[in-house]
Each structure stands twice: as C-alpha cells, then as structure tokens.
XYZ file of C-alpha atoms in Angstrom:
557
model
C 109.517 205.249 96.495
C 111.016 202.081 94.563
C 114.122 203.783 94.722
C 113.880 204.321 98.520
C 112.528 199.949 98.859
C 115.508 199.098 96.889
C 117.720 200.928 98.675
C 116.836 200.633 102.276
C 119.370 198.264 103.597
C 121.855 201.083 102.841
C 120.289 204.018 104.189
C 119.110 202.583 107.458
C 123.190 200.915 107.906
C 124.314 204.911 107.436
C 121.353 206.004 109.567
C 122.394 203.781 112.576
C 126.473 204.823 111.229
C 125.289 208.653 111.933
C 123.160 208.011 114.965
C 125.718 206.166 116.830
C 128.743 208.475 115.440
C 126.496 211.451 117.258
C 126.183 209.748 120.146
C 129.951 208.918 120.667
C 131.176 212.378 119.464
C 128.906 214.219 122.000
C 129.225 211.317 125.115
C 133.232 211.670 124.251
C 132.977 215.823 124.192
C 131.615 215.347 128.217
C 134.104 213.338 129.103
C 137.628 214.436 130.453
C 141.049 212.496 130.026
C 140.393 209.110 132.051
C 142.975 207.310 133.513
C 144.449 205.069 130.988
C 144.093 207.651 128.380
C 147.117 209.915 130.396
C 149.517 207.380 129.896
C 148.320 205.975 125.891
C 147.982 209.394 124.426
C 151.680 210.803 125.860
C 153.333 207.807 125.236
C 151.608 207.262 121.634
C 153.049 210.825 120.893
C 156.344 209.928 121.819
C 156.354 206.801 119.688
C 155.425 208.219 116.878
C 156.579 211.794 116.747
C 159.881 211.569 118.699
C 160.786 207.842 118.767
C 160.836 207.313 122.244
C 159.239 204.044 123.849
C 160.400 204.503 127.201
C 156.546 204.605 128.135
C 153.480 202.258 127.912
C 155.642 198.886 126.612
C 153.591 196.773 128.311
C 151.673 197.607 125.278
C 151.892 197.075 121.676
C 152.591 200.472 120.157
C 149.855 200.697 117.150
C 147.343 202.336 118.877
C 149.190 204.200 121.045
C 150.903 205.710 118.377
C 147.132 206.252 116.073
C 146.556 208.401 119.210
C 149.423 210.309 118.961
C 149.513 210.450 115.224
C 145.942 212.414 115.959
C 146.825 214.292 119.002
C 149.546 216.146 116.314
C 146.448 218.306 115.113
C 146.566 219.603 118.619
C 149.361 221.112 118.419
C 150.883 220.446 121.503
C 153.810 221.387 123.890
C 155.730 218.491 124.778
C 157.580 217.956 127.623
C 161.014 216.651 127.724
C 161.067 213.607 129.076
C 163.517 213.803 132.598
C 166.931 212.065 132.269
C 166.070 209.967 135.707
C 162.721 208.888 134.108
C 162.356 205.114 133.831
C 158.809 203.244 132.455
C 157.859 203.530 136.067
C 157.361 206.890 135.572
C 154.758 207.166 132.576
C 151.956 208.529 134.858
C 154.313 211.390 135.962
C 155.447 211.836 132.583
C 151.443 211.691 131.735
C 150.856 214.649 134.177
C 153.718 216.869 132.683
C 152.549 215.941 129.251
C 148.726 217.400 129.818
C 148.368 219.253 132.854
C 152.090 221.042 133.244
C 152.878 221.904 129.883
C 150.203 224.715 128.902
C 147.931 222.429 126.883
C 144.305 222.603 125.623
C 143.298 219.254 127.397
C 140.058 219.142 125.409
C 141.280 219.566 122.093
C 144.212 216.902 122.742
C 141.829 214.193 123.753
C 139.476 215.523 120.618
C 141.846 214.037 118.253
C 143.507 211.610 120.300
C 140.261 210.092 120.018
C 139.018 210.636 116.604
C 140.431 207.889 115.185
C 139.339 205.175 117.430
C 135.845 206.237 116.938
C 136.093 205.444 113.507
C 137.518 201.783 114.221
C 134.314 201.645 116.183
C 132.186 202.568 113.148
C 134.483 199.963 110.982
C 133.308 197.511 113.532
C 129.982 198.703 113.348
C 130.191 197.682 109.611
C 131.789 194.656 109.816
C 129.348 193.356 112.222
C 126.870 194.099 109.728
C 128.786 192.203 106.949
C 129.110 188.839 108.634
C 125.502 188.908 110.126
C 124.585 189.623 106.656
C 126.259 187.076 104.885
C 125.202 184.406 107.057
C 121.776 185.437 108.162
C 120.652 188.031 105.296
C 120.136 191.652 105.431
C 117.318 191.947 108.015
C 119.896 189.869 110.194
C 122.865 192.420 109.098
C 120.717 195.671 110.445
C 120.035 193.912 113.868
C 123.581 193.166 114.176
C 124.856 196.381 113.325
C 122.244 198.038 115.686
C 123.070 196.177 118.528
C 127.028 196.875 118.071
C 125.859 200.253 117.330
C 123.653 201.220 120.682
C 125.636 198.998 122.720
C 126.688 200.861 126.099
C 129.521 198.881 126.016
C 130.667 199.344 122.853
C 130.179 203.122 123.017
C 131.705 203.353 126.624
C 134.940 202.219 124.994
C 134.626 202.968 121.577
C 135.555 206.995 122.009
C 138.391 206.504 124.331
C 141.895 206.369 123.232
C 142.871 202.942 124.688
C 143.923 199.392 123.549
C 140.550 198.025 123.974
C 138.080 199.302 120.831
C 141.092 198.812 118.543
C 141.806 195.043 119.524
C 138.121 193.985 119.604
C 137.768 195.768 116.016
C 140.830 193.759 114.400
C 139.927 190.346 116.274
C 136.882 190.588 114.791
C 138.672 191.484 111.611
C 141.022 188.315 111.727
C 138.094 185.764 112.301
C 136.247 187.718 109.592
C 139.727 186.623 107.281
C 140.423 183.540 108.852
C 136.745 182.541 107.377
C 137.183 183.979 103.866
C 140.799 181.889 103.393
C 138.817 178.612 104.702
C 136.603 179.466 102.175
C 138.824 180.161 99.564
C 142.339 179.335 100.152
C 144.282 182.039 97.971
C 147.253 184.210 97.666
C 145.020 187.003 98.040
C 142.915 185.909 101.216
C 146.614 184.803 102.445
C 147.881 188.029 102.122
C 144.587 189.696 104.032
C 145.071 187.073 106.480
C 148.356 188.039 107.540
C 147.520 192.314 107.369
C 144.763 191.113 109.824
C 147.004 189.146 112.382
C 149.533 191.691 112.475
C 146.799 194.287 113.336
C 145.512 192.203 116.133
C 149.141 191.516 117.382
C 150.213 195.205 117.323
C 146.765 196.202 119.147
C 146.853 194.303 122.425
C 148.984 190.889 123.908
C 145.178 189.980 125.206
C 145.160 189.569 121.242
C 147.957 187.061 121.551
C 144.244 184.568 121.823
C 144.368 184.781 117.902
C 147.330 182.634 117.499
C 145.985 179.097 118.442
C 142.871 180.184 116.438
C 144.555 180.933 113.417
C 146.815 177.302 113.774
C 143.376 175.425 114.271
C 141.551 176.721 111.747
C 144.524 176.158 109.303
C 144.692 173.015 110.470
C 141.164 172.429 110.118
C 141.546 173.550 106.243
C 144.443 170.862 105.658
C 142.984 167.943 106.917
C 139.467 168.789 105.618
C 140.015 169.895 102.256
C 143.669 168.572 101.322
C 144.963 171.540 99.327
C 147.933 171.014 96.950
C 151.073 171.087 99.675
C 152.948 173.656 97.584
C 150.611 175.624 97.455
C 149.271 175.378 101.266
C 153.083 175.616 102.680
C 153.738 178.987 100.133
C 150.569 180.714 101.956
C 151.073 179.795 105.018
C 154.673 181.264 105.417
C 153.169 183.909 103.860
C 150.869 184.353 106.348
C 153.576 183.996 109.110
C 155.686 186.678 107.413
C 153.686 189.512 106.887
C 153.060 189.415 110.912
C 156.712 188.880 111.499
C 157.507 192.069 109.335
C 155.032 194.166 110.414
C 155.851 193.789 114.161
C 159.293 194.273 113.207
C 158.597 197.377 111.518
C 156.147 198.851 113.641
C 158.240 198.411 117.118
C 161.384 199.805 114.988
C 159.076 202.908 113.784
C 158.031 203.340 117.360
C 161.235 203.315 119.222
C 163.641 204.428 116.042
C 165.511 206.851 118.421
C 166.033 204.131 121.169
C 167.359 202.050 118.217
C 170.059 204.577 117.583
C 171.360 205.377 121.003
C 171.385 201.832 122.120
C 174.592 200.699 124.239
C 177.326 198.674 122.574
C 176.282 195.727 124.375
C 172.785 195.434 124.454
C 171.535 192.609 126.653
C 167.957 190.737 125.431
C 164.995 189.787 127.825
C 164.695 186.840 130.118
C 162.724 184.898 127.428
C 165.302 185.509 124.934
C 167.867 184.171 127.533
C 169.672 187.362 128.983
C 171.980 187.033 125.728
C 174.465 189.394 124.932
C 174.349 191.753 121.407
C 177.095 193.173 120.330
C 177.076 193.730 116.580
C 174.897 197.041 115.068
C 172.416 194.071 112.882
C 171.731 191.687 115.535
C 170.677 194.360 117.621
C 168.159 196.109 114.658
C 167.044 192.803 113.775
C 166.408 191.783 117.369
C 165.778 194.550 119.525
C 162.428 195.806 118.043
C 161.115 191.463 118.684
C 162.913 192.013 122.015
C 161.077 194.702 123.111
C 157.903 192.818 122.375
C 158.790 190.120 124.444
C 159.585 192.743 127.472
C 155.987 193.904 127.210
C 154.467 190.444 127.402
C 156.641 190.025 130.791
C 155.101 193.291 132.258
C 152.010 191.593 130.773
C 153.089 188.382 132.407
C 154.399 189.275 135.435
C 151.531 191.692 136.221
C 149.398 188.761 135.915
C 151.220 186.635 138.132
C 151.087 189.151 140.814
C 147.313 190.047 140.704
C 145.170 193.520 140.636
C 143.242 195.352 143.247
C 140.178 194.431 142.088
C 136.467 194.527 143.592
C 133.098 192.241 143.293
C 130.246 192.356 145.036
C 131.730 193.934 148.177
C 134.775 192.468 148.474
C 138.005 193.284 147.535
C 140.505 191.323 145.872
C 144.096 191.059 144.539
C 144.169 187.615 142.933
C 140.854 187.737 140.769
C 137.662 185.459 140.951
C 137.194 182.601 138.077
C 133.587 184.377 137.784
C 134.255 187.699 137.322
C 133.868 188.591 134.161
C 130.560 186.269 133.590
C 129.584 188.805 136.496
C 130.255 191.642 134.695
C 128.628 190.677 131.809
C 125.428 190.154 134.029
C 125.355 192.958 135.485
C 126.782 195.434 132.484
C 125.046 193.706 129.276
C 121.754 195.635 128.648
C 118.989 192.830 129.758
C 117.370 193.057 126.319
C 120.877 191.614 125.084
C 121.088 189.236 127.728
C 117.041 187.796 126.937
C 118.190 187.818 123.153
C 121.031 185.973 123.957
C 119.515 183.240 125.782
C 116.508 182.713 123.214
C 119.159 182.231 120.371
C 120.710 179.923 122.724
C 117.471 178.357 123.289
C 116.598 177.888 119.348
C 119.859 177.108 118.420
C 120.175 174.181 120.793
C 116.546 173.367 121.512
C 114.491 174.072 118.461
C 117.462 173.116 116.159
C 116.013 175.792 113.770
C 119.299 176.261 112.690
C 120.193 179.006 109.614
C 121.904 178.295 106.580
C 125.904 177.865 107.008
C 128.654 175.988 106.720
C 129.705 174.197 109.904
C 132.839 176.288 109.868
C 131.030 179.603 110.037
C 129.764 178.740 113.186
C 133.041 176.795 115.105
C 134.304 180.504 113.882
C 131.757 182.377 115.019
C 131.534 180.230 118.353
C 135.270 179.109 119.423
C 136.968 182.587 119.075
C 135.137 184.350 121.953
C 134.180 181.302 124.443
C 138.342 181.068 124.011
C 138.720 184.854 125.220
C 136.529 184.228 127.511
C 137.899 181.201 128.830
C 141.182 183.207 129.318
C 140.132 185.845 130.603
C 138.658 183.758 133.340
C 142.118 182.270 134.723
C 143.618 185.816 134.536
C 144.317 187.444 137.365
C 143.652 191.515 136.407
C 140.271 191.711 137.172
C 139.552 195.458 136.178
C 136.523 195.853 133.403
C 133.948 194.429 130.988
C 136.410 196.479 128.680
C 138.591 193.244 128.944
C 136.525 191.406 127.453
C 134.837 193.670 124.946
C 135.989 191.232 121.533
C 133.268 188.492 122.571
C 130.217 191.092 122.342
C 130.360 191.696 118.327
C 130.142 187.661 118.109
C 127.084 188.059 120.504
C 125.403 190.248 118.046
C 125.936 188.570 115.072
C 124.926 184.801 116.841
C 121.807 187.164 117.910
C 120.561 188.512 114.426
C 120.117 184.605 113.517
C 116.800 185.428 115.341
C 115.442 187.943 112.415
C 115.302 184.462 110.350
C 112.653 183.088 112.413
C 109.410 182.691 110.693
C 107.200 183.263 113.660
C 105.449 186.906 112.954
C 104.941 187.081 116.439
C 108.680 186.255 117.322
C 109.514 188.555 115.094
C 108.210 191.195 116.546
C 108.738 190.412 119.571
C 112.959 190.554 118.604
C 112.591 193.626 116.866
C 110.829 195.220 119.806
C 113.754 194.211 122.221
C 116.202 195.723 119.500
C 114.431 199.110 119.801
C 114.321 198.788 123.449
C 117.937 198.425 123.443
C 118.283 201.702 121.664
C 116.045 203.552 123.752
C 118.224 202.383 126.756
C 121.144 203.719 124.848
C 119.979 206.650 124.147
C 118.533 207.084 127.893
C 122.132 205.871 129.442
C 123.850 208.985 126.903
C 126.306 210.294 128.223
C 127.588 208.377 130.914
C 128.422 204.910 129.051
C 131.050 204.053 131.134
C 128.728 204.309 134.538
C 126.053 202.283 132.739
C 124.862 198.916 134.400
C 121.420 196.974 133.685
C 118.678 196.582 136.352
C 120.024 193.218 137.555
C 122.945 195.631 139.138
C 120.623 197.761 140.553
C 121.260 200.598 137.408
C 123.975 203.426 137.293
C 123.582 203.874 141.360
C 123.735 200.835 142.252
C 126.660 199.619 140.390
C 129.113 200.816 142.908
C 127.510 197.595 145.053
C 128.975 195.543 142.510
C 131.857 196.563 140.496
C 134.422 199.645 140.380
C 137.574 200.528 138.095
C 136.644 201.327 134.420
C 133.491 199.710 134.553
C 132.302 202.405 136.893
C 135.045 205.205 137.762
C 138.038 206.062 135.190
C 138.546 209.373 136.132
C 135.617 210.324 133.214
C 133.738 212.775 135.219
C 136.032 216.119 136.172
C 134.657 217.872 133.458
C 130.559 217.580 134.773
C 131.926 217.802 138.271
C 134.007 221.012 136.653
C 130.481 222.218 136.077
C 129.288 221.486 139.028
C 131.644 223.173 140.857
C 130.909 226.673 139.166
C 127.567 226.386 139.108
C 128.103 226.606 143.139
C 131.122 228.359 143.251
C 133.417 225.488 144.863
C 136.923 226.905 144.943
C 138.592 224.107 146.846
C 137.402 220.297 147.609
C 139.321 217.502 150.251
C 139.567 215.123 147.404
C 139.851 211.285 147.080
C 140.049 210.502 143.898
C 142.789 209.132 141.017
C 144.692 212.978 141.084
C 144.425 216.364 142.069
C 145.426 217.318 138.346
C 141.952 216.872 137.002
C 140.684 219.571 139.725
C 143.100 221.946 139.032
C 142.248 221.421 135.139
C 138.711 222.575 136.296
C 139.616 225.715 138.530
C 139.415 224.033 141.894
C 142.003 223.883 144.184
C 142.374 219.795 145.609
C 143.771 218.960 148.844
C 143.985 215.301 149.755
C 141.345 214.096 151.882
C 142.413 213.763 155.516
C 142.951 209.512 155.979
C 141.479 209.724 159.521
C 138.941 212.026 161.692
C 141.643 212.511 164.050
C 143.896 214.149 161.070
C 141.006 216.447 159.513
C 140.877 220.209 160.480
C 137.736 219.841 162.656
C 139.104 216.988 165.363
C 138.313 213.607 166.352
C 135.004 212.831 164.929
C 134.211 216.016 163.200
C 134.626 216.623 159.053
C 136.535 219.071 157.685
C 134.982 222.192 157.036
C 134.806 222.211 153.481
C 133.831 220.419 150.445
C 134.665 216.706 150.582
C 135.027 214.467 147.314
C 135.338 211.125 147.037
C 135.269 208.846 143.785
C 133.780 205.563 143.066
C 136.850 204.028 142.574
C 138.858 205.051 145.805
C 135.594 204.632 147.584
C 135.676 200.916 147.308
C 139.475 200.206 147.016
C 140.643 202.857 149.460
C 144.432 203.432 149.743
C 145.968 201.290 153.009
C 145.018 202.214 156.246
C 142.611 205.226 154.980
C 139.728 205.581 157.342
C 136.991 208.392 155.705
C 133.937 206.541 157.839
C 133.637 209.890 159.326
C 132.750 211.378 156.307
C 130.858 208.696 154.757
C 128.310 208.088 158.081
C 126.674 211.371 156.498
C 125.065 210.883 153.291
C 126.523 212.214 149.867
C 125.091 215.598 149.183
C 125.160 214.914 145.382
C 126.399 212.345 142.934
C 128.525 213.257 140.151
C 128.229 211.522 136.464
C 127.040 208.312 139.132
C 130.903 207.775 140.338
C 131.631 211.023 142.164
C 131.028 211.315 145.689
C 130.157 215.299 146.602
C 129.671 216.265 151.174
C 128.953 220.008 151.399
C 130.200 220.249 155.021
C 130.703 224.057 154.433
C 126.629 224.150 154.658
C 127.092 221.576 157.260
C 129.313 223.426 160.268
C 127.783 221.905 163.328
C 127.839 218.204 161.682
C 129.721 215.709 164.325
C-alpha cells in the first residue's frame, strides 16, 4: 500500500498514457484514409524511400516522410509517378498510390499512423511535465488528462498529417526556450536548436516560433546580462543547428531531384529568380530553395483565400472570428468553464501560483501569438489549425488543482472527469465531435464543415452500412468515388440538377443517394441537389454522411 501512495503519480500518468493510447488506436482502426492523409502518406513515401519531392512541398517534409518511413511495414506497391505529372497532380498521384495499385488500404494507414500517435502520447507527457513543474503533481495529472481525453487532440492525434506533429514540437520549443532562460548553457543551447528545427521541418504555421525564440533571447540579454562571448557562441549555435537540419532534411527528402537537376537551375521569386550554374551552389541552395517555394504555395494560397463555411454562409476570404468560433463551438464546455474560472482567479482573485514571471509570458505569449495569426489568415478550414494553443490551455488550467478551496476542488476535479466521460461518449467519431453550444455532433453541420466535421473519415462505417443492406451502387456527392469502390460499392456522381437525374424534372433518381457534410455545405458551382434534399435523410453516417433510400422510395416526387 505505501508502495502504491508513493508511487501514484506514476501509475495514474501511464494509466491515462494506456487509456488514451486505446482510445486512439481503436477511433483510428474505424476510420478510413481522410483527405489530407492521400496526399501526406504518398508523398511522405516518396520522400523518403525514393527521393522524390515532386508532391506535398507546400509542406515541410519531416512528417510526411515519418509517415512514409512507417507506411514501409506495409509493404506496398508503388506507383510510378507519370512523366507529365507536375505538384498539381498529388491527389491523382494519391489515388494511384492507394486505390489503383493493389494495396491493403487499412494496413497502409495502420502504420502511416503509428508514429504520430506516439508524438501525441509525447505530448501527452510533456504537458504533464510543465504543469508539474510549475503547479505540482496534482496540477501535472489534470494537465495530462485534459490533453489526454481531449476530442481535439485525439481527432488529430491518429491521423497522419502536419498538425499533431507541429503542435507536439511547438510545445517542445517553448518547453526549451524556458529551460535556456533558465539556465543559459551549451547544453540547453544545443536542445534549443534540435527543438526549432523540429518545429520548422513540421509545419510553415510553425514559422510563429521564430519571433518567439528572438524575444525571449532578447528578454534573457537585457535581463540577465550574460558574458557576450558566451551569449553570441550559443546563440549561433542555436541558429545553426536549424540551418543544418533543414538543409539536411530537404536534401534527404528530395536526394534524387538533387541529382537530376538541370544545368541551370533557376531559384524562387524570394531568392530573386537567380540563375545556378555550378554543381555546389545548387546542393547548397536548392534544398533552402525549395523551402522557400513551399512558403509561396503557403503564401500565395493565403493571399487567394479558401472555400470556407461559418454559420451558414460560405466564404472564400475568411472571417477575423473564425477560429474563436471554432473553439466555441468544438472545445468540450467543461474546458471552456475551466478556462474561464482560471481566467477569473488569475486576473480577479490574483491567487496567483508560484513562478517566475517568465514562465508565464511563455506560457501566455506563444499561443495568443498563433492565435493572433491565425486570425488574419485567410484558410479558414479547422480547429486542427489551431491545435498548438490547446496544450497551453491545459497546463494554464491545472493552476486550478492549487486552489485551497475543498469545495473548488472538487468541483475542478469533477469537471475533469466529466471531460473524460464526454470523451469516452464522443469515441469514435472525434473528428465529428462539437459541444452543446453547437448543437452536438448533428448539429455541427449548422456551423462548421471541412475537417472539423467531414474529411472523408467515414467510408469505412458507411462500408458497413452498405452491406449490412446490401447497397451495391450509391449517386454520390462526396470528396471521391475511390473510397466507395474501396468498400464494394459502385459510385456514380450525383446528378447536379432534377432535370439531369434518371427520374425527370422534379423526381430523384431511383437509387441510393449520398451526400457528405462537406459537399453538402460547399457544393461544387452551379450544383442544384434541392430535389433530393426537400426529402429528409434516411440515415446519417459517422454524423457527416448524408444516406436517401429512394430505391424504397419509387413514387417520391
């Protein structure tokens, strides 16, 4: 028993590990290959295993290529990538890569997602780390159960995308950027630097860790007034090891590309269009150059805006509120309650925990930064965006477990456990999962859309569905007729207006129509399925998939 007393921090931290490691392993197992993951998991093969970064440059290639590092245990056939293929084509090449090649679909995404579930569990931990060092160890378990039985964090943290992996390592780099303030030595220098490159090669969102890396620096020379030797040695050091990493990890990724470029290789429009003739200059600059070609995509796609929806309305150019929308409507509401009453005490009751000034500008400044970003943007698409300010949340949160009130306290750890009932009730469909404020799972489609709501996650329920009553064929509107053909069922693309459906003006076809969440609310131009949708749904699959059974229905006008 005094064993088990001494030892309870660490068996309840691997508990909540194994609980929440179940619950992604399973969730991920039920859902197919969404959207996004198409394009990162071919792409991050052909990185890694062939060389090749035609695809995907509008990201960095580390976790691309983590996915396709897994996906190797797969075993897969891979496609040759057509001579008249440009980056344009990576969805096509996406297709070929998991749907036209003779793959096992499941057991690709399987591994192609392994790793990033781990990252999750790392953040898991490290969430736990910093709440415990500032707040204590009761503070560090309601941290790490928060991160833990977070929808959020769970929707995204078994998917093989950019967005677990950057809020893990932006985390990470605050995490370092605190220990070197702390301690200003070679050694935090040199963790410093690992933990910017890892950021940098993650996402360009991450990009947002630059100006608080300078600051804080900053912050550390005018405070404290190290030696200057000493200062100036670490901090090249901690501009080099980003500088060689990036280097090295483009050059891995596109090694191939390297050796079959042109004899005059001419740079990107930031790098001013120059010319590069000699073999060096074009090793030593290409793999930076290519970096700076992704941040234009990045840039440019910016500029131009994303369909995007809110609250009924559709969009191209983004609203300055979105994403403190999203987070109203997707946070659980026992996060959103526990947020404001830390808010409330911090500010108001000035019960303020032990700390050094600096652990809280670093604890504060990093995420209302992303999120003051991410509010000018203009790509509008998913809480997932914004996923690096929630682990911040959770640690500011677990300040509360401090409070002396027994009453209080109670009262916060009874909201924690609601919070992991609601997880454990929203299992499996994360990604669908919106608070009561939004109306739940069925009535988030009144509010948002895209990968906060439909990603494509739900072929494999609706492939269950389907044989459960024996649906050979389905009019389908949803993100590709692929995903039904990986099920069995033959897709044919919805007619686009009642006067183009089998059954004449007015009437449906006579068959079985589907229509996702997605394409539901951001319809494709001049698409007009009002005569299907004046009947209501017969089902809903996974909460984003649309099902009519007008074969049951014949005499419907």
């Amino acid at each position: 028993m005094d064993y088990l007393k001494q030892n309870f921090e660490k068996f309840a931290l691997v508990f909540i590990l194994l609980i929440s490691l179940t619950l992604m392993i399973f969730s991920s197992a039920s859902d197919s290959l969404t959207v996004d993951e198409k394009v990162h998991i071919s792409a991050g093969y052909l990185h890694t295993w062939k060389g090749n970064y035609l695809f995907n440059s509008e990201h960095p290639p580390l976790l691309n290529d983590l996915a396709g590092f897994f996906a190797r245990a797969a075993k897969p056939n891979v496609p040759a990538v057509p001579a008249n293929f440009t980056g344009g084509d990576q969805w096509e090449y996406g297709d070929m890569f998991f749907y036209l090649s003779g793959n096992n679909i499941d057991k690709l995404i399987f591994w192609a997602r392994l790793p990033f579930i781990f990252l999750t569990l790392g953040l898991i931990y490290l969430v736990f780390l910093w709440a415990k060092t500032l707040f204590g160890a009761k503070a560090g378990l309601v941290a790490a159960t928060l991160t833990a039985f977070s929808p959020n964090i769970l929707a995204h943290g078994r998917l093989a995308t950019t967005d677990i992996g950057v809020t893990f390592f932006f985390l990470l780099t605050c995490w370092a950027i605190r220990k070197y303030y702390l301690k200003p030595n070679v050694k935090n220098a040199v963790f410093l630097g690992l933990a910017v490159a890892l950021v940098l090669l993650s996402k360009f969102s991450g990009l947002v860790i630059l100006p608080i890396v300078f600051l804080s620096l900053m912050l550390l020379w005018f405070l404290k007034k190290p030696k200057f030797t000493t200062s100036l040695g670490q901090f090249l050091l901690i501009l080099a090891i980003p500088l060689v990493l990036v280097w090295g990890t483009y050059a891995f990724s596109m090694r191939s590309d390297l050796i079959s470029l042109p004899p005059v290789y001419i740079t990107s429009k930031i790098l001013g269009y120059k010319n590069l003739s000699s073999p060096l200059s074009k090793w030593l600059i290409v793999p930076y150059d290519k970096a700076i070609q992704g941040f234009e995509i990045l840039s440019d796609h910016n500029t131009s805006g994303h369909w995007a929806y809110l609250n009924g309305e559709v969009g191209y150019n983004g609203w300055w509120y979105y994403f403190p929308l999203v987070m109203l409507y997707k946070l659980p509401l026992t996060e959103i309650i526990l947020l404001a009453l830390t808010i409330f005490i911090f500010w108001k009751v000035k019960l303020r925990p032990p700390g050094s000034w600096f652990d809280y500008f670093i604890l504060f400044f990093p995420p209302l930064l992303f999120l003051a970003i991410s509010m000018i943007g203009r790509i509008d698409i998913g809480i997932r965006h914004i996923l690096p300010i929630l682990p911040f949340f959770y640690i500011f949160i677990s300040s509360l477990a401090n409070f002396k009130n027994k009453i209080f306290q109670k009262l916060i750890f009874v909201l924690v456990g609601i919070e992991v009932i609601i997880c454990i009730l929203a299992f499996p469909n994360y990604l669908t999962y919106f608070n009561q404020i939004a109306g739940g799972a069925k009535g988030g489609i009144k509010h948002l859309s895209d990968s906060n709501l439909d990603w494509n996650q739900n072929m494999k329920r609706f492939g269950i569905y389907a044989k459960e009553n024996n649906i050979k064929k389905v009019y389908e509107l949803c993100w590709d007729g692929y995903s039904f053909s990986a099920q069995g069922v033959q897709a044919e693309i919805l007619p686009a207006s009642p006067d183009a459906s089998q059954g004449g003006p007015n009437s449906p076809v006579k068959g079985v129509v589907v229509i996702c969440a997605q394409q539901m609310v951001v319809p494709p131009d001049d698409f007009d399925f009002g005569w299907v949708t004046k009947h209501p749904p017969d089902t809903v699959v996974g909460n984003a998939m649309y099902v009519w059974r007008f074969d049951k229905m014949p005499d419907i006008n």
